[in-house]
PDB file of C-alpha atoms in Angstrom:
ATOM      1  CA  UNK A  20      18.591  40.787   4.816  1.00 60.00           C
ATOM      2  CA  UNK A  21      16.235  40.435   1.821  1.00 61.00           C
ATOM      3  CA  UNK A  22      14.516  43.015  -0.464  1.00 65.00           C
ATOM      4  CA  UNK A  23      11.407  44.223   0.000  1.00 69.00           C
ATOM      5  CA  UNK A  24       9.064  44.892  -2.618  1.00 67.00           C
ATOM      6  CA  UNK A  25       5.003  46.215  -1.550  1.00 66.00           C
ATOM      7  CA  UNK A  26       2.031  44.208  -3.169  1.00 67.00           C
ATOM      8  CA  UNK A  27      -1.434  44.970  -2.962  1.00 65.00           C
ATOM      9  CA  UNK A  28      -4.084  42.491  -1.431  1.00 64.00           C
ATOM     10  CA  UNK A  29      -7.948  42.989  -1.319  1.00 59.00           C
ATOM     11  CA  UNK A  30      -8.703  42.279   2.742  1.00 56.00           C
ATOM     12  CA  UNK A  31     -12.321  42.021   1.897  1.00 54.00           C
ATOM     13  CA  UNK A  32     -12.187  38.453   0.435  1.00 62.00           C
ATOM     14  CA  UNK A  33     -10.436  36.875   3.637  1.00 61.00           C
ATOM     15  CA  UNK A  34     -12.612  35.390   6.166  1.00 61.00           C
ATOM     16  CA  UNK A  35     -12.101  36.953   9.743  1.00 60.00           C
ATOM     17  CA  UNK A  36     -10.827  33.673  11.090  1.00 68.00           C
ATOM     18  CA  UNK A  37      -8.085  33.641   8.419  1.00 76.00           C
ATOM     19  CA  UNK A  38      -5.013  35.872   8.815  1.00 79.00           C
ATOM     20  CA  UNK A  39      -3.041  37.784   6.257  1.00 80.00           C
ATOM     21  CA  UNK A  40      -0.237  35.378   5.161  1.00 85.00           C
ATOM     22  CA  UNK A  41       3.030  36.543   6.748  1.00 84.00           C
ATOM     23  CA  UNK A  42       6.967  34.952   7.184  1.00 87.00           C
ATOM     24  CA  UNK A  43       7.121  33.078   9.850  1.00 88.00           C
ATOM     25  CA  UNK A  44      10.466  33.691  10.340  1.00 89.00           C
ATOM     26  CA  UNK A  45      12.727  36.797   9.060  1.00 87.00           C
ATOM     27  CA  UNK A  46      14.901  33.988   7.149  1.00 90.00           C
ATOM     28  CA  UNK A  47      11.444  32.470   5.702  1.00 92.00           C
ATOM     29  CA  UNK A  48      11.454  32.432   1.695  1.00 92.00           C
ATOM     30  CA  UNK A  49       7.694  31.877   1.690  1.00 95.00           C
ATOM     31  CA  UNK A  50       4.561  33.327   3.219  1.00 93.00           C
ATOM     32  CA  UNK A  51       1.810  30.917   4.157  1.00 92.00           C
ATOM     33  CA  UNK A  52      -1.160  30.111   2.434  1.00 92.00           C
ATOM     34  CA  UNK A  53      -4.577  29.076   4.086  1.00 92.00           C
ATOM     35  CA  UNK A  54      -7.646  27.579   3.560  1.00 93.00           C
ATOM     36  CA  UNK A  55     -10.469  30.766   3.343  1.00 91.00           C
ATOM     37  CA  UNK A  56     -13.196  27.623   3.308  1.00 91.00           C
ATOM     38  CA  UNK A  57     -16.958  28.061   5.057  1.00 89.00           C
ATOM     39  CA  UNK A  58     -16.433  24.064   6.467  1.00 93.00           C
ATOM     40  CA  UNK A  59     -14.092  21.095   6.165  1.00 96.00           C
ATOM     41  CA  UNK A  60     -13.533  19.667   2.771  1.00 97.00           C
ATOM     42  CA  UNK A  61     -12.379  15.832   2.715  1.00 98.00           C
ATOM     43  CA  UNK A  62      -9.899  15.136   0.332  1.00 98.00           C
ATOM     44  CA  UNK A  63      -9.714  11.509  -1.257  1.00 98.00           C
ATOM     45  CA  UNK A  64      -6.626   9.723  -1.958  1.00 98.00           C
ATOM     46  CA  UNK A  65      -5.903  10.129  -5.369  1.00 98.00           C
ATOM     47  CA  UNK A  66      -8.463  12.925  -5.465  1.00 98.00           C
ATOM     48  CA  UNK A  67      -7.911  16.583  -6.536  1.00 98.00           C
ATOM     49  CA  UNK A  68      -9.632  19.957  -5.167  1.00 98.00           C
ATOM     50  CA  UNK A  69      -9.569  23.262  -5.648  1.00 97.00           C
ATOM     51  CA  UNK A  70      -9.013  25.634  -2.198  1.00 96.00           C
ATOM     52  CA  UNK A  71      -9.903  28.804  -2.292  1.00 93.00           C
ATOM     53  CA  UNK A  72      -7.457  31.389  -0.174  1.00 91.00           C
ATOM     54  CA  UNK A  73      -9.180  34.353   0.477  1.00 87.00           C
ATOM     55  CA  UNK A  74      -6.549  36.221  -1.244  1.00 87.00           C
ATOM     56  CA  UNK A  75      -5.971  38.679  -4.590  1.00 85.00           C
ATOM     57  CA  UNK A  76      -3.123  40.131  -5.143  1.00 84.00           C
ATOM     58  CA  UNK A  77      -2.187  43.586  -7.168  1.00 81.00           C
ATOM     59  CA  UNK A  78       1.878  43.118  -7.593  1.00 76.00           C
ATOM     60  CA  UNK A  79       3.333  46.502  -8.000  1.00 73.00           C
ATOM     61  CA  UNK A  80       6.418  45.075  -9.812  1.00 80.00           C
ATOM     62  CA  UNK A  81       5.408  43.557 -12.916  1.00 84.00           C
ATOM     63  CA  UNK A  82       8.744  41.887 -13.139  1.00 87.00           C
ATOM     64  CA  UNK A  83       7.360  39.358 -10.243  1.00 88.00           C
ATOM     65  CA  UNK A  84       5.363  36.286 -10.298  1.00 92.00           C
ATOM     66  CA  UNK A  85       4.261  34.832  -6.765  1.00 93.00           C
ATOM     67  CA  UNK A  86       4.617  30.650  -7.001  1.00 96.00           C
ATOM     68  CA  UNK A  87       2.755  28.479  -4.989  1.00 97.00           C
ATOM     69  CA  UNK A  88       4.331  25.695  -3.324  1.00 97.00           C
ATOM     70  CA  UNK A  89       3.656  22.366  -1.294  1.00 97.00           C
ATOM     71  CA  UNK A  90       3.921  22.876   2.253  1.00 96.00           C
ATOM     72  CA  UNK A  91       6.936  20.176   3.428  1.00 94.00           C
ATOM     73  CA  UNK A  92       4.991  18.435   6.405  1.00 94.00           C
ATOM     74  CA  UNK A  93       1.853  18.431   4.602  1.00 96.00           C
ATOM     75  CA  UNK A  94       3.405  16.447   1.765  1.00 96.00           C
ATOM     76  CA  UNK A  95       5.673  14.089   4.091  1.00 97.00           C
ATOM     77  CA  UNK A  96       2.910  13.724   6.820  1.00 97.00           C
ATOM     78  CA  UNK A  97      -0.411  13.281   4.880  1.00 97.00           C
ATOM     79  CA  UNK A  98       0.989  12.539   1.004  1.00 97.00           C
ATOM     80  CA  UNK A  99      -1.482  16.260  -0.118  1.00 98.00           C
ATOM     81  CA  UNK A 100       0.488  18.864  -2.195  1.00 98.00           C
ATOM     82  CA  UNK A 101       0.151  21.530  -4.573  1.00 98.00           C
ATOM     83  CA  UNK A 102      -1.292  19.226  -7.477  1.00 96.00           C
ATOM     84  CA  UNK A 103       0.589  20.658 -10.009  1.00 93.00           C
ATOM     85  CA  UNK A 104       4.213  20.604  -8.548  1.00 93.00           C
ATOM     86  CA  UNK A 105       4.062  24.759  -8.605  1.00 94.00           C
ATOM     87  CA  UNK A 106       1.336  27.027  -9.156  1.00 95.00           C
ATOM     88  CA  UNK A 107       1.943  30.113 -11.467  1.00 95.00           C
ATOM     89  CA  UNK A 108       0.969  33.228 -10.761  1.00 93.00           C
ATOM     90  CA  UNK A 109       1.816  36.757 -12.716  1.00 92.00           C
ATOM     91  CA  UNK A 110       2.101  40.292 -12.519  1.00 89.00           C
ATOM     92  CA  UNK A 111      -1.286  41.044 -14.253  1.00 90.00           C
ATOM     93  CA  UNK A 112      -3.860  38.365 -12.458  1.00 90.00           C
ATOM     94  CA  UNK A 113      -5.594  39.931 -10.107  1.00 86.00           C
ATOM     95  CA  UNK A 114      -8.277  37.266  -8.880  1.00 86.00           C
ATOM     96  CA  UNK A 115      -8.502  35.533  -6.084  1.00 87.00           C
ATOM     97  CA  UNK A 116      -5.622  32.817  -5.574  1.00 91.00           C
ATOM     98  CA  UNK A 117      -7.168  29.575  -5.640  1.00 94.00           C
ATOM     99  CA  UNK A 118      -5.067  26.069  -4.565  1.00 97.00           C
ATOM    100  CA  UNK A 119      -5.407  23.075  -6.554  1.00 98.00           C
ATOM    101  CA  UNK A 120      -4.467  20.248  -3.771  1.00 98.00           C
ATOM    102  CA  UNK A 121      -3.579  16.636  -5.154  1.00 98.00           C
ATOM    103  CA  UNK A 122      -3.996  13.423  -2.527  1.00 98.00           C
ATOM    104  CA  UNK A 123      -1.288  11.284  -2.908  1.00 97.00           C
ATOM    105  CA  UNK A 124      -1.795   9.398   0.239  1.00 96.00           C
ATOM    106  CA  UNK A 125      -3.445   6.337   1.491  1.00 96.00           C
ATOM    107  CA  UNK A 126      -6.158   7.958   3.778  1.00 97.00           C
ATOM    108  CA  UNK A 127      -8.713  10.507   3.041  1.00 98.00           C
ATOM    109  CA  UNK A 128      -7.689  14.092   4.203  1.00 98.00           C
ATOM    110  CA  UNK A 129      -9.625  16.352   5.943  1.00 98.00           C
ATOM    111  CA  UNK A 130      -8.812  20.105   4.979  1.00 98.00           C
ATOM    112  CA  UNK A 131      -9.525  22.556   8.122  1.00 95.00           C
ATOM    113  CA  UNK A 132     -10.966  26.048   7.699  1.00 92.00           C
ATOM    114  CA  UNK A 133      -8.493  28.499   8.779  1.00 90.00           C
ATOM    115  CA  UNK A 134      -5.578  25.437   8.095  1.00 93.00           C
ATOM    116  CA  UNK A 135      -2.128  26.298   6.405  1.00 94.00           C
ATOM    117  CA  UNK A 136      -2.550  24.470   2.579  1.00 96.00           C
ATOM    118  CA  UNK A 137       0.121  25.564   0.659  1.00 97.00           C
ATOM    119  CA  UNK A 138       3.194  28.323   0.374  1.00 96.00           C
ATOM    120  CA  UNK A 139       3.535  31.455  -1.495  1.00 94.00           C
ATOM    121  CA  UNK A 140       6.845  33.072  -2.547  1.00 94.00           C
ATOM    122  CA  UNK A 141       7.877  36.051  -4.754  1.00 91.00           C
ATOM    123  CA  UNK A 142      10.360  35.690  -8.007  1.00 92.00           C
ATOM    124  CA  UNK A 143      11.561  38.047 -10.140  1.00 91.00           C
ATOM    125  CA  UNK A 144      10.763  37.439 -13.799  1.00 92.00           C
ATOM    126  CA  UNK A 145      12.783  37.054 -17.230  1.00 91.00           C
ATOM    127  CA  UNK A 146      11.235  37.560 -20.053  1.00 90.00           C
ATOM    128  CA  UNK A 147      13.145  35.328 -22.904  1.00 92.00           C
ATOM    129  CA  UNK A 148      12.698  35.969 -26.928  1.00 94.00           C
ATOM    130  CA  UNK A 149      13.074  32.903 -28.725  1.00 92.00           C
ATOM    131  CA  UNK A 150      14.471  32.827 -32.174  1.00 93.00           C
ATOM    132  CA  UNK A 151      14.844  29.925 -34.339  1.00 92.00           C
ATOM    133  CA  UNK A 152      18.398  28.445 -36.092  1.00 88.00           C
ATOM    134  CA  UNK A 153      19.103  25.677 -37.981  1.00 90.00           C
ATOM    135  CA  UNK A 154      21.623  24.414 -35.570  1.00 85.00           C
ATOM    136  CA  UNK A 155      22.998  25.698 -32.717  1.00 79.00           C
ATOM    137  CA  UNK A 156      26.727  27.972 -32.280  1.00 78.00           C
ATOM    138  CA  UNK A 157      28.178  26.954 -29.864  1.00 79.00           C
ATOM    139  CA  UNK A 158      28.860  22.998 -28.593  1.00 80.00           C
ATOM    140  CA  UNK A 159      28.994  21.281 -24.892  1.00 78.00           C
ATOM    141  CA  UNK A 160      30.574  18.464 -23.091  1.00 75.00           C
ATOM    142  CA  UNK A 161      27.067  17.518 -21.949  1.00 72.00           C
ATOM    143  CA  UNK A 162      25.676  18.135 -25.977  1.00 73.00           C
ATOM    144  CA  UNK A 163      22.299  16.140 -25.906  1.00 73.00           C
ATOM    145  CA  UNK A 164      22.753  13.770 -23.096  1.00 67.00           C
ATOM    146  CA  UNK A 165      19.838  14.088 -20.000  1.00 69.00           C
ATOM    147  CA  UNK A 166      17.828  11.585 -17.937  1.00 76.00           C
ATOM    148  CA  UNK A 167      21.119  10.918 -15.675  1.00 70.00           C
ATOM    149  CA  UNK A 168      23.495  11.415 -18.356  1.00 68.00           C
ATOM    150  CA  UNK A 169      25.469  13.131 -15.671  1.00 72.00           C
ATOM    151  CA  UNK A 170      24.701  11.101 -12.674  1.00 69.00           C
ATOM    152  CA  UNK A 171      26.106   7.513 -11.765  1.00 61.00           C
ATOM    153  CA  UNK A 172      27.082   5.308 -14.545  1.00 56.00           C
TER     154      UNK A 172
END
């Protein structure tokens, strides 16, 4: 169904509680995350935190980057995502992944050792080489318009 591409992970930084990050299903896009904490951390609303995961990665394919992602319930249930909208990670970091969680809701959360915190899927990579002009070559129907130049009127 989808392509399969080997990565390297160093086991020794997981705690034993905390299992390797696997699809749940064979249709899943994204492997999950979790929290490789010693105790409970209590996230603030409108605080930030960093979580560590327990997890480095050695990609074999440089043309990958792994992304980091909210987790759907977490955001919908308890307001907490990934406090950057997506976290970035490339071929050549090989240190331990580390998510930076953002509060958005109206209680304090409570972040579980062991507890799912985040997503992490696997994209391959274009490289683009930008050039400057003076103007560009070729013109569009859309041209300049954005901000829901194309949406209702």
């Amino acid at each position: 169904m989808f392509r399969r591409i080997e990565a390297r992970i160093v086991n020794p930084l997981l705690g034993a509680e905390v299992p390797l990050p696997s699809y749940a299903t064979e249709g899943a896009a994204a492997m999950d995350l979790r929290a490789c904490i010693e105790a409970p951390i209590t996230l603030q609303p409108g605080g930030r935190v960093l979580v560590k995961s327990g997890l480095a990665i050695n990609m074999m394919d440089p043309g990958l980057v792994a992304i980091v992602a909210s987790r759907s319930g977490l955001s919908l249930k308890h307001g907490v995502r990934v406090a950057q909208g997506i976290g970035v990670i490339d071929a050549d970091y090989h240190g331990e992944i580390g998510v930076i969680l953002a509060n958005d809701g109206e209680a304090p959360y409570v972040i579980e050792p062991g507890e799912r915190i985040a997503q992490l899927m696997f994209q391959p990579v274009v490289q683009v080489g930008l050039q400057y002009v003076e103007r560009f070559s070729i013109e569009t129907e859309r041209g300049e318009g954005g901000f829901g130049s194309t949406g209702r009127n």
